Amino acid sequence: MSDSERILQLRDELHRHNHNYYVLNRPTISDREFDMLLKELEALETKHPELADPNSPTQRVGSDVSNDFQQIPHRYPMLSLGNTYNRADVREFYERVEGELGRGNFDVCCELKFDGLSLSLIYEKGRLVRALTRGDGTRGDDVTANVRTIRTIPLQLPEGAGYPDELEIRGEVLMPYAAFERINKEQEQAGKPLFANPRNAASGTLKNKDSRVVAHRGLDAYLYYIPSPVPQPSHYDALQQAREWGFQVSGHMKLVHTLDEIYAYIDHWDEARKELPFATDGIVLKVNDLRQQQALGYTAKSPRWAIAYKFPAERALTPLLEVTFQVGRTGAVTPVANMTPVHLAGTTVRRATLHNADYIRQLDLHEGDRVYVEKAGEIIPQVVGVDMSQRRSDTPIRFIDRCPECGAPLMRYEGEAATYCTNDSTCPPQIKGRIEHFISRDAMNIDSLGPETVAEYYANGIVRSITDLYTLRQRFAESTGFFGCTPEQEYLQRTFGGSRSVSGAKVLDSIDASKKVPFERVLFALGIRFVGKVVAKNLARHFRSIDTLMEAGTEQLCEAEGVGAVIAQSIVHYLHDDTNRRTIADLRAAGLQMQIEDIATLSQSLAGKNIVISGTFQHHTRQEYQALIEAHGGKNVSSISKNTTFILAGEAMGPSKLEKARSLGIPMLTEDDFLALIAPEQ
Ligand code: IVH
């Protein structure tokens, strides 16, 4: 057998074993045997790169090529379903259908409503060619590379199984509870933000730029709708057939006839869903016969032959142990109920938010109360009520009046529900929060630092303010790490000079690189209350430098776009504070951009040039590069053609663009090449 024949044979065999294992739960070979076949295929594919196939089972692990997520039109619009929340609405739907089709003349297919995000898969001659998200319903994101890593989605349907040459099948991508908990544990350990719920985790994962990350996350998918023509007469039959073709179709679908049977299905699954390994948020009712579906038709937004019934939120009752208070990065203090652990909607819940002081008062919460908890799509569930019949104590829960972190007095602003710590200069979570905001991507983009490192540097006393970041290199150079040094100096040596020097050097480099970040982002990075990205940009454009901004009074500030009295006051308050003025002076001395570049004086070195921007960049955002190209007289174009002068190529350019650029012989400039090209002549 030739290598190419063996490759095809192995792919075929491995697709089958994948399906047996992931969809049918019935493996016919051991994991070891599977791995050996996979290794053999990998070796042959490495030997024959010309035989590469994106649908090969070896591609399930993802690749390091960054995803670009092109927007692609849907062949059939992706509609949503009308929602109902009670039996009366279900009856109304049933009776409307009955009115149109005649009593007793139709079957209804009852299904679970999976709580994930919808996905459309397109197969041509049995090969997966494209996977699109819902997007706006008419165009979706092309997430094919990521979807290829989902093991329950077949990449190649078995030969001769009788599927149409053009098949579009839709379903839901979801993250099972077990994977969700594992991923959040990993996020926590890495100091990264947690996903609020499995649906957010699934959606964040599907849009991840790195398909290797997606492969690791453990997404799953159930298919429930075929919009393209099928030979079967009914929805139910079509899906049973799809199961034969290798798709994962829920085994919990049920064909029923009467309204009572529908209610029974709802009642059964409202309880039984608690045992499912993934989240469901309701049930879906579909008129089964495809011709009857046609007859009922569609409204602009949803089919008239289907409806969703949403389950009421799950609720649990558990004793309150203690109320603790958390201080956030803005200084807002949130009360948290710590409770006896209780199982709720697939996870164990120990803590629930109590929102604010008024909320505690409205609940009339007392020590030792038994509280009702609900999940409201957040990581931390909320207390929604108290079981008054089991009250044991006369002592109401009181909100604190001093900050649990720094002991400073707390206060409330007029018209705001939150209570704040008044000490924004030395309260630890507020300082850490400010540093985290300062280094974040849209601000100074010091991406080698994360919340965990910030916490570590803070605890060790080497970074206690944003200005400390810019003295790190100097302090490290001055420290020797020999006996007799201060603990800080020893720490600096260990972190930046010792075995961790690679990541240490990266930190120092990215801090240096941040000095090139344009003024508007520096302004945003300062974290002035109410000054978000857009306001910062408007202020930078209007006032052009920090000096003019510092001189402006509230009236002048209000002349800038998007700035009203509240924002203006907040800016004045910030800029007149001595500590903040010192911070700004120190940042200026460190070399940060405190004014905008004067575009009028820039060269016209890119005049007549058509430039494509692709990939991701270190020094500037895409928008900034776009502005730079235009400022230098060039034209930023979106697609590569023979008229393209060059490509400003960042990291991880999309594979199709790369290929096109190569085939047309278009030069590719790195970020540094480009910056050198437009740099003023010395
Ligand atoms: S059928 C034209 N079936 O619910 C009908 N949708 O609110 C297409 N969903 O966008 C949808 N489980 O993301 C259908 N068994 C199921 C479903 C389901 C979950 C989602 C889907 C849809 C949304 C509608």
XYZ file of C-alpha atoms and ligand atoms in Angstrom:
706
model
C 0.000 0.000 0.000
C 1.371 3.447 -0.903
C 1.790 6.135 1.741
C -1.068 8.136 0.283
C -3.396 5.149 0.403
C -2.383 4.392 3.965
C -3.009 8.028 4.947
C -6.535 7.840 3.565
C -7.132 4.527 5.274
C -5.868 5.800 8.622
C -7.962 8.965 8.405
C -11.016 6.940 7.649
C -10.379 4.535 10.503
C -9.611 7.306 12.999
C -12.743 9.262 12.061
C -14.726 6.122 12.797
C -13.015 5.548 16.159
C -13.526 9.186 17.114
C -17.209 8.826 16.438
C -17.424 5.560 18.381
C -15.663 7.098 21.327
C -17.040 10.631 21.531
C -20.523 10.358 20.054
C -21.564 6.765 20.692
C -19.594 6.347 23.907
C -18.720 2.888 22.606
C -15.015 2.672 21.792
C -13.955 -0.453 19.927
C -10.207 -0.027 20.427
C -8.087 0.996 23.408
C -6.776 4.551 23.857
C -3.296 3.192 23.270
C -4.232 1.623 19.968
C -5.935 4.852 18.958
C -2.828 6.859 19.815
C -0.663 4.521 17.818
C -2.821 4.913 14.726
C -2.818 8.669 15.229
C 0.969 8.748 15.595
C 1.381 6.705 12.438
C -0.837 9.161 10.575
C 1.057 12.142 12.007
C 4.352 10.673 10.852
C 3.033 10.042 7.342
C 1.551 13.532 7.118
C 4.845 15.095 8.199
C 6.597 13.045 5.523
C 4.076 14.167 2.897
C 3.120 17.767 3.533
C 1.545 17.855 0.075
C -1.135 15.461 1.349
C -2.156 17.723 4.252
C -5.880 17.998 4.867
C -7.506 20.407 7.352
C -10.088 17.708 8.070
C -7.536 15.081 9.039
C -8.039 13.642 12.551
C -4.559 14.968 13.362
C -5.947 18.507 13.104
C -8.230 18.035 16.132
C -5.491 19.423 18.353
C -5.642 22.851 16.743
C -2.822 24.884 15.267
C -0.865 28.003 16.123
C -2.149 29.886 13.091
C -4.199 32.760 14.448
C -7.853 32.775 13.507
C -9.114 35.826 11.694
C -12.870 35.153 11.917
C -14.023 36.398 8.572
C -17.694 37.278 8.371
C -19.534 35.066 5.923
C -23.185 35.301 4.811
C -25.505 32.478 5.878
C -27.102 30.591 3.036
C -30.254 30.194 5.149
C -30.797 32.942 7.730
C -30.213 31.824 11.302
C -33.430 32.672 13.099
C -34.074 32.495 16.793
C -37.150 31.120 18.531
C -40.050 32.858 20.171
C -39.732 32.481 23.955
C -42.482 31.534 26.374
C -42.308 31.281 30.133
C -45.539 29.639 31.164
C -48.062 26.983 30.261
C -50.606 29.492 28.996
C -48.149 30.636 26.305
C -47.421 27.026 25.355
C -51.136 26.408 25.036
C -51.504 29.487 22.874
C -48.803 28.201 20.523
C -50.390 24.759 20.379
C -53.849 26.150 19.696
C -52.590 28.496 17.009
C -50.969 25.544 15.214
C -54.123 23.516 15.727
C -56.131 26.341 14.192
C -54.009 26.273 11.059
C -53.377 22.547 10.628
C -56.530 21.115 12.107
C -57.122 19.267 15.376
C -55.177 16.013 15.766
C -53.429 16.505 12.443
C -49.880 17.094 13.602
C -47.069 15.797 15.776
C -44.845 17.949 17.922
C -41.195 17.124 18.479
C -40.175 18.033 22.047
C -36.477 18.686 22.612
C -34.131 20.056 25.218
C -33.077 23.638 24.796
C -29.304 23.528 25.089
C -27.747 26.532 26.772
C -24.786 27.293 24.553
C -24.410 29.124 21.282
C -25.764 28.150 17.932
C -23.548 26.995 15.138
C -24.092 26.164 11.495
C -22.039 23.439 9.844
C -21.707 23.105 6.100
C -20.708 19.838 4.486
C -19.910 19.381 0.833
C -19.872 15.805 -0.388
C -19.540 14.711 3.237
C -16.584 16.971 4.109
C -16.878 19.697 6.703
C -16.025 22.857 4.773
C -17.251 25.624 7.025
C -18.598 26.381 10.475
C -20.298 29.705 11.178
C -21.596 31.299 14.340
C -25.009 32.920 14.321
C -23.587 36.444 14.158
C -26.422 38.814 13.315
C -28.457 35.997 11.769
C -27.541 36.904 8.206
C -23.748 36.820 8.540
C -21.722 34.807 10.993
C -18.076 34.428 12.021
C -16.115 31.712 10.299
C -14.962 29.557 13.216
C -14.102 26.467 11.174
C -10.575 26.004 12.554
C -11.849 26.016 16.126
C -14.824 23.799 15.379
C -12.537 21.170 13.857
C -11.172 20.578 17.365
C -14.593 19.594 18.757
C -14.431 15.837 18.866
C -18.137 15.160 18.532
C -18.352 17.090 15.258
C -17.575 14.813 12.318
C -15.011 16.209 9.902
C -15.808 13.606 7.290
C -19.080 11.705 6.987
C -18.849 7.984 6.188
C -18.745 7.261 2.474
C -21.979 6.150 0.814
C -24.229 6.927 3.787
C -26.733 8.730 1.582
C -26.380 12.332 2.772
C -27.020 15.154 0.285
C -23.962 16.606 -1.479
C -24.757 19.959 0.089
C -25.714 19.609 3.722
C -26.170 22.381 6.254
C -26.835 21.255 9.808
C -27.243 23.381 12.904
C -26.899 22.851 16.584
C -25.523 24.158 19.809
C -21.928 24.327 20.982
C -21.722 24.001 24.733
C -19.282 23.433 27.519
C -20.210 20.573 29.864
C -20.126 21.437 33.578
C -17.057 19.275 34.214
C -15.027 21.082 31.552
C -16.340 24.443 32.784
C -15.161 23.803 36.330
C -11.780 22.562 35.147
C -11.258 25.589 32.884
C -12.239 28.057 35.588
C -9.830 26.389 37.995
C -7.096 26.833 35.401
C -8.121 30.445 34.797
C -7.974 31.106 38.527
C -4.526 29.544 38.864
C -3.266 31.647 35.983
C -4.734 34.777 37.564
C -7.067 35.228 34.601
C -10.707 36.305 34.822
C -13.211 33.505 35.402
C -15.997 32.661 32.983
C -19.378 33.593 34.400
C -21.157 30.436 33.256
C -20.741 27.522 30.828
C -22.404 29.481 28.018
C -19.958 32.375 28.293
C -17.111 29.916 28.521
C -18.300 28.148 25.356
C -18.707 31.403 23.502
C -15.348 32.810 24.667
C -13.705 29.562 23.671
C -15.268 29.360 20.237
C -14.001 32.879 19.512
C -10.509 32.172 20.834
C -7.815 33.104 18.361
C -5.759 30.008 19.090
C -7.384 26.719 18.136
C -4.962 24.785 20.391
C -6.574 26.529 23.344
C -9.981 25.539 21.964
C -8.889 21.920 21.615
C -7.918 21.884 25.278
C -11.150 23.376 26.561
C -13.402 20.372 25.926
C -16.322 21.881 23.987
C -19.180 19.643 22.904
C -21.993 20.024 20.374
C -25.519 18.712 19.773
C -27.182 19.058 16.372
C -30.890 19.826 16.190
C -31.895 21.370 12.874
C -31.228 20.882 9.161
C -32.133 23.942 7.077
C -30.964 22.491 3.731
C -33.210 20.082 1.787
C -33.281 16.485 3.061
C -35.027 13.407 1.665
C -36.830 12.673 4.976
C -40.436 13.853 5.431
C -40.076 15.045 9.010
C -37.723 16.859 11.368
C -37.506 13.859 13.684
C -36.669 11.431 10.878
C -34.096 13.818 9.436
C -32.309 14.045 12.773
C -32.395 10.272 13.331
C -30.826 9.997 9.891
C -28.237 12.637 10.830
C -27.295 10.477 13.786
C -26.596 7.626 11.344
C -24.364 9.990 9.373
C -22.262 10.484 12.486
C -23.689 13.593 14.139
C -24.344 13.813 17.859
C -28.097 14.151 18.139
C -29.795 14.249 21.526
C -31.385 11.015 22.661
C -33.969 12.983 24.636
C -36.159 14.097 21.740
C -39.737 12.928 21.920
C -42.589 12.955 19.413
C -45.905 13.798 21.016
C -49.433 14.543 19.955
C -51.316 16.321 22.718
C -50.873 19.377 24.902
C -50.872 17.179 28.007
C -47.975 15.179 26.635
C -46.095 18.451 26.071
C -46.732 19.517 29.680
C -45.561 16.101 30.893
C -42.342 16.489 28.905
C -41.777 19.952 30.417
C -42.426 18.722 33.968
C -40.183 15.719 33.542
C -37.216 17.709 32.219
C -37.567 20.601 34.633
C -36.475 18.062 37.271
C -34.457 15.556 35.243
C -32.233 18.218 33.657
C -30.495 18.652 37.008
C -28.833 15.295 36.353
C -27.587 16.246 32.868
C -23.858 16.922 32.516
C -24.490 20.207 30.668
C -26.728 23.258 30.993
C -30.195 23.454 29.489
C -32.458 26.446 29.875
C -35.757 25.192 28.536
C -37.381 22.966 25.999
C -38.088 23.514 22.314
C -41.312 22.475 20.585
C -41.257 21.932 16.827
C -44.056 20.914 14.481
C -42.597 17.706 13.112
C -43.770 17.419 9.511
C -41.564 19.425 7.138
C -44.426 20.284 4.776
C -46.502 21.480 7.702
C -43.530 23.596 8.773
C -43.517 25.137 5.286
C -47.226 25.827 5.519
C -46.882 27.580 8.877
C -43.937 29.631 7.624
C -41.870 32.276 9.361
C -42.115 35.729 10.865
C -39.175 38.096 10.295
C -37.434 36.821 13.405
C -38.519 33.258 14.047
C -40.280 30.227 12.601
C -44.016 30.007 13.275
C -43.683 26.230 13.584
C -41.507 26.232 16.677
C -41.306 27.827 20.098
C -39.052 27.734 23.140
C -40.312 27.320 26.697
C -37.810 28.646 29.254
C -37.467 26.976 32.633
C -37.685 29.211 35.684
C -34.236 29.812 37.228
C -33.116 27.088 39.617
C -33.197 28.025 43.252
C -31.671 26.450 46.366
C -32.198 26.962 50.097
C -29.192 26.900 52.424
C -28.079 28.343 55.810
C -26.124 31.607 55.882
C -22.837 31.207 57.753
C -21.306 34.665 57.563
C -21.351 37.868 55.531
C -17.944 39.084 54.331
C -17.088 42.262 52.423
C -15.003 42.440 49.256
C -13.224 45.548 48.057
C -12.969 45.896 44.286
C -10.488 47.853 42.186
C -12.676 50.958 42.206
C -12.963 50.777 45.983
C -16.579 49.574 45.816
C -17.382 47.273 48.729
C -19.573 44.266 47.914
C -21.220 42.184 50.656
C -20.953 38.430 50.062
C -22.998 35.721 51.751
C -20.927 32.693 52.726
C -23.229 29.703 53.011
C -23.301 25.986 53.669
C -22.360 24.519 50.258
C -25.370 23.632 48.152
C -25.810 22.117 44.699
C -27.296 24.536 42.178
C -27.649 24.238 38.391
C -24.724 21.909 37.957
C -22.200 23.421 40.369
C -21.606 23.624 44.114
C -22.303 27.082 45.466
C -20.690 28.470 48.625
C -20.874 32.211 48.100
C -23.588 34.489 46.803
C -23.618 38.226 46.281
C -25.751 40.497 48.406
C -25.084 43.422 46.017
C -25.117 46.414 48.399
C -26.309 47.864 51.684
C -29.849 48.612 50.458
C -30.256 45.070 49.179
C -29.363 43.617 52.587
C -31.906 45.920 54.177
C -34.618 44.989 51.680
C -34.005 41.282 52.338
C -34.186 42.011 56.063
C -31.323 39.555 56.413
C -30.514 38.243 59.884
C -27.667 36.146 61.246
C -28.136 32.414 60.661
C -31.022 32.904 58.228
C -31.783 30.253 55.642
C -31.441 31.967 52.296
C -32.680 31.276 48.780
C -29.964 31.397 46.121
C -30.312 31.708 42.364
C -27.905 31.869 39.498
C -28.387 34.929 37.377
C -25.851 34.164 34.673
C -23.041 35.287 36.975
C -20.192 33.364 38.563
C -21.241 34.452 42.007
C -24.923 33.603 42.391
C -27.198 35.937 44.289
C -29.272 35.662 47.431
C -32.866 36.289 46.341
C -34.803 35.778 49.540
C -34.973 34.575 53.125
C -37.030 31.724 54.530
C -38.681 33.720 57.341
C -40.328 30.613 58.820
C -36.901 29.367 59.904
C -35.533 32.597 61.414
C -33.560 31.976 64.620
C -31.827 35.216 65.472
C -32.903 38.756 66.296
C -29.664 40.237 65.020
C -29.923 41.845 61.606
C -26.888 41.806 59.328
C -25.273 45.237 59.295
C -23.163 46.804 56.615
C -19.670 47.740 57.791
C -18.536 51.359 58.079
C -14.788 50.851 57.682
C -12.846 49.280 54.827
C -11.967 45.637 55.638
C -8.695 46.037 53.727
C -7.283 49.333 55.003
C -9.570 50.468 57.813
C -10.488 53.777 56.151
C -14.054 55.088 56.508
C -16.566 54.106 53.834
C -18.898 56.462 51.989
C -21.726 56.522 49.451
C -21.993 58.916 46.519
C -25.343 60.505 45.965
C -27.511 58.481 43.615
C -25.244 55.412 43.729
C -26.082 52.106 45.376
C -22.472 51.116 46.030
C -20.457 51.977 49.124
C -16.832 53.007 48.570
C -13.613 52.994 50.545
C -12.432 56.610 50.799
C -8.739 55.799 50.804
C -7.826 55.468 47.158
C -4.140 56.196 47.695
C -3.086 53.334 49.969
C -5.917 50.772 49.998
C -4.259 47.603 48.560
C -7.025 46.218 46.264
C -7.493 49.690 44.813
C -3.795 50.087 44.089
C -3.554 46.613 42.571
C -6.690 47.332 40.563
C -5.195 50.568 39.262
C -2.006 48.792 38.223
C -4.015 46.037 36.521
C -6.009 48.617 34.625
C -2.860 50.534 33.696
C -1.143 47.481 32.165
C -4.258 46.160 30.427
C -4.374 45.663 26.691
C -6.373 48.744 25.764
C -4.290 50.872 28.109
C -0.480 50.448 28.217
C -0.612 46.856 26.949
C 2.175 45.588 29.202
C 1.112 42.084 28.335
C 3.903 40.164 30.062
C 2.358 41.156 33.388
C -0.935 39.737 34.614
C -2.999 40.120 37.799
C -1.072 37.298 39.447
C 2.319 38.900 38.859
C 0.938 42.261 39.931
C -0.232 40.685 43.190
C 3.172 39.061 43.676
C 5.126 42.283 42.979
C 2.769 44.140 45.259
C 3.146 41.626 48.086
C 6.926 41.814 47.783
C 6.838 45.561 47.805
C 8.594 46.112 44.503
C 5.619 47.599 42.653
C 3.325 49.648 44.837
C 2.254 52.181 42.213
C 2.164 52.520 38.442
C 5.258 54.714 38.514
C 7.213 51.924 40.250
C 6.985 49.979 36.991
C 9.245 52.482 35.288
C 11.969 52.356 37.937
C 12.140 48.549 37.962
C 14.969 48.297 35.414
C 17.045 50.869 37.230
C 16.433 49.290 40.646
C 17.276 45.886 39.303
C 20.530 47.184 37.769
C 21.472 48.728 41.096
C 20.759 45.622 43.127
C 23.500 43.032 43.414
C 21.663 40.319 45.263
C 24.699 39.648 47.444
C 24.546 39.155 51.130
C 23.648 42.363 52.886
C 21.125 43.498 50.325
C 17.651 44.581 51.284
C 14.923 41.912 50.852
C 13.584 43.958 47.911
C 16.929 43.871 46.153
C 17.221 40.141 46.707
C 13.761 39.680 45.281
C 14.622 41.778 42.223
C 17.699 39.663 41.610
C 15.778 36.442 41.962
C 12.980 37.622 39.697
C 14.874 39.468 37.008
C 18.363 38.065 37.235
C 18.055 34.437 38.287
C 16.486 31.375 36.728
C 13.371 33.351 35.832
C 15.412 35.913 33.900
C 13.683 35.123 30.602
C 10.244 36.133 31.824
C 11.839 38.881 33.935
C 13.569 40.324 30.865
C 10.292 40.146 28.975
C 8.567 42.138 31.688
C 11.230 44.854 31.566
C 11.094 44.936 27.744
C 7.355 45.271 27.603
C 7.465 48.049 30.196
C 9.993 49.850 27.979
C 7.842 49.267 24.900
C 4.874 50.868 26.662
C 6.679 54.215 26.507
C 5.663 54.368 22.839
C 1.964 53.956 23.592
C 0.139 57.053 22.291
C -1.101 59.781 24.606
C -4.797 58.897 24.390
C -4.114 55.451 25.816
C -1.857 56.856 28.543
C -4.757 59.079 29.486
C -7.106 56.099 29.593
C -4.524 54.070 31.555
C -4.486 56.618 34.389
C -7.875 55.274 35.412
C -9.637 58.599 35.956
C -13.202 57.892 37.070
C -15.614 57.986 34.081
C -12.774 58.402 31.557
C -13.107 55.350 29.326
C -11.366 54.684 26.037
C -13.599 56.930 23.964
C -13.565 59.885 26.328
C -9.773 59.585 26.623
C -9.462 59.700 22.859
C -11.718 62.737 22.603
C -9.822 64.517 25.350
C -6.481 63.761 23.700
C -7.713 65.071 20.347
C -9.227 68.163 21.885
C -6.495 69.195 24.300
C -3.532 67.539 22.533
C -1.300 67.430 25.640
C -1.489 66.721 29.348
C -0.366 70.303 30.083
C -3.341 71.916 28.331
C -5.617 69.342 29.884
C -4.315 70.139 33.370
C -4.955 73.825 32.838
C -8.538 73.317 31.668
C -11.457 74.088 33.972
C -14.757 72.222 33.917
C -16.237 74.590 31.353
C -13.437 74.057 28.852
C -13.466 70.325 29.522
C -17.130 70.200 28.578
C -16.214 71.501 25.129
C -14.602 68.164 24.309
C -16.866 65.618 22.646
C -18.680 63.299 25.025
C -17.662 65.204 28.169
C -20.425 66.414 30.475
C -20.400 68.050 33.890
C -19.921 64.814 35.880
C -16.976 63.638 33.800
C -15.455 67.128 33.787
C -15.615 67.328 37.567
C -14.057 63.930 37.926
C -11.177 64.974 35.633
C -10.586 68.201 37.534
C -10.715 66.324 40.825
C -8.134 63.840 39.570
C -5.794 66.367 38.003
C -5.773 68.647 41.033
C -4.835 65.917 43.452
C -1.184 66.221 44.522
C -0.458 62.484 44.429
C -1.888 62.237 40.919
C 0.121 65.253 39.752
C 3.254 63.622 41.077
C 2.335 60.388 39.274
C 1.927 62.282 36.008
C 5.239 64.090 36.490
C 7.005 60.787 37.193
C 5.440 59.109 34.156
C 6.494 62.027 31.977
C 10.037 61.799 33.352
C 10.005 58.074 32.573
C 9.374 58.933 28.909
C 5.660 58.209 28.449
C 3.764 60.061 25.715
C 2.104 63.112 27.214
C 0.960 64.735 23.975
C -0.331 63.624 20.614
C 1.922 63.458 17.615
C 1.313 66.270 15.236
C -0.056 64.607 12.164
C 0.359 67.652 9.899
C 4.121 67.545 10.204
C 4.391 63.888 9.240
C 6.060 62.874 5.999
C 4.183 61.723 2.921
C 6.467 58.707 2.660
C 3.576 56.322 1.969
C 1.894 58.419 -0.719
C 0.398 56.255 -3.482
C 0.988 53.021 -1.577
C -1.759 50.451 -0.961
C -1.115 48.669 2.294
C -2.835 45.653 3.832
C -2.655 45.185 7.616
C -2.769 41.598 8.843
C -2.052 39.731 12.071
C -1.505 40.993 15.595
C 0.966 43.634 16.749
C 3.096 44.588 19.739
C 3.613 48.345 19.567
C 0.363 49.723 18.202
C -3.182 48.568 17.632
C -4.499 47.932 14.152
C -6.472 51.180 14.289
C -3.341 53.088 15.154
C -1.476 51.554 12.230
C -4.370 52.448 10.008
C -4.164 56.048 11.221
C -0.386 56.084 10.743
C -0.698 54.823 7.169
C -3.216 57.521 6.375
C -1.213 60.191 8.188
C 1.772 59.386 5.987
C -0.278 59.628 2.812
C -0.806 55.894 2.237
C -4.007 53.945 1.743
C -5.057 51.082 3.980
C -6.824 48.430 1.883
C -8.536 45.360 3.241
C -7.830 42.620 0.730
C -4.659 41.512 -0.984
C -4.477 41.971 -4.747
C -1.778 42.534 -7.321
C -2.144 46.272 -6.590
C -1.092 45.848 -2.973
C 2.259 47.585 -2.366
C 3.107 45.673 0.771
C 1.617 43.938 3.764
C 2.179 45.182 7.264
C 2.426 41.701 8.700
C 2.028 41.139 12.425
C 2.261 37.870 14.243
C 0.055 34.964 13.296
C -1.252 36.164 9.972
C -4.208 34.146 8.680
C -3.172 31.211 6.474
C -5.238 32.255 3.474
C -3.768 35.759 3.447
C -0.277 34.351 3.827
C -0.779 32.063 0.890
C -2.208 34.810 -1.291
C 0.623 37.211 -0.440
C 3.182 34.565 -1.293
C 1.526 33.580 -4.557
C 1.366 37.215 -5.719
C 4.888 37.916 -4.476
C 3.821 40.857 -2.311
C 6.489 42.056 0.133
C 5.739 41.658 3.820
C 7.041 44.185 6.319
C 7.320 43.506 10.012
C 6.120 46.031 12.517
C 9.661 47.260 13.092
C 10.377 47.538 9.332
C 7.245 49.601 8.992
C 8.026 51.910 11.896
C 11.540 52.413 10.515
C 10.027 53.243 7.115
C 7.907 56.051 8.482
C 10.397 57.270 11.091
C 11.585 60.847 10.492
C 15.045 60.977 8.908
C 17.810 61.672 11.369
S -34.051 25.095 16.794
C -35.252 27.692 13.229
N -33.569 23.492 18.791
O -32.117 28.380 21.149
C -35.062 27.017 14.517
N -32.729 25.712 18.927
O -33.853 30.894 21.151
C -33.650 26.932 14.926
N -31.398 26.149 20.953
O -30.811 30.121 18.404
C -33.402 26.629 16.323
N -31.580 24.141 21.812
O -29.235 28.571 19.743
C -33.405 24.731 18.298
N -33.194 21.930 20.447
C -33.024 23.154 19.967
C -32.275 24.138 20.648
C -32.165 25.418 20.106
C -31.052 25.343 21.962
C -31.015 27.570 20.864
C -30.511 28.020 19.528
C -31.450 29.082 19.070
C -32.041 29.542 20.362
C -33.430 30.104 20.119
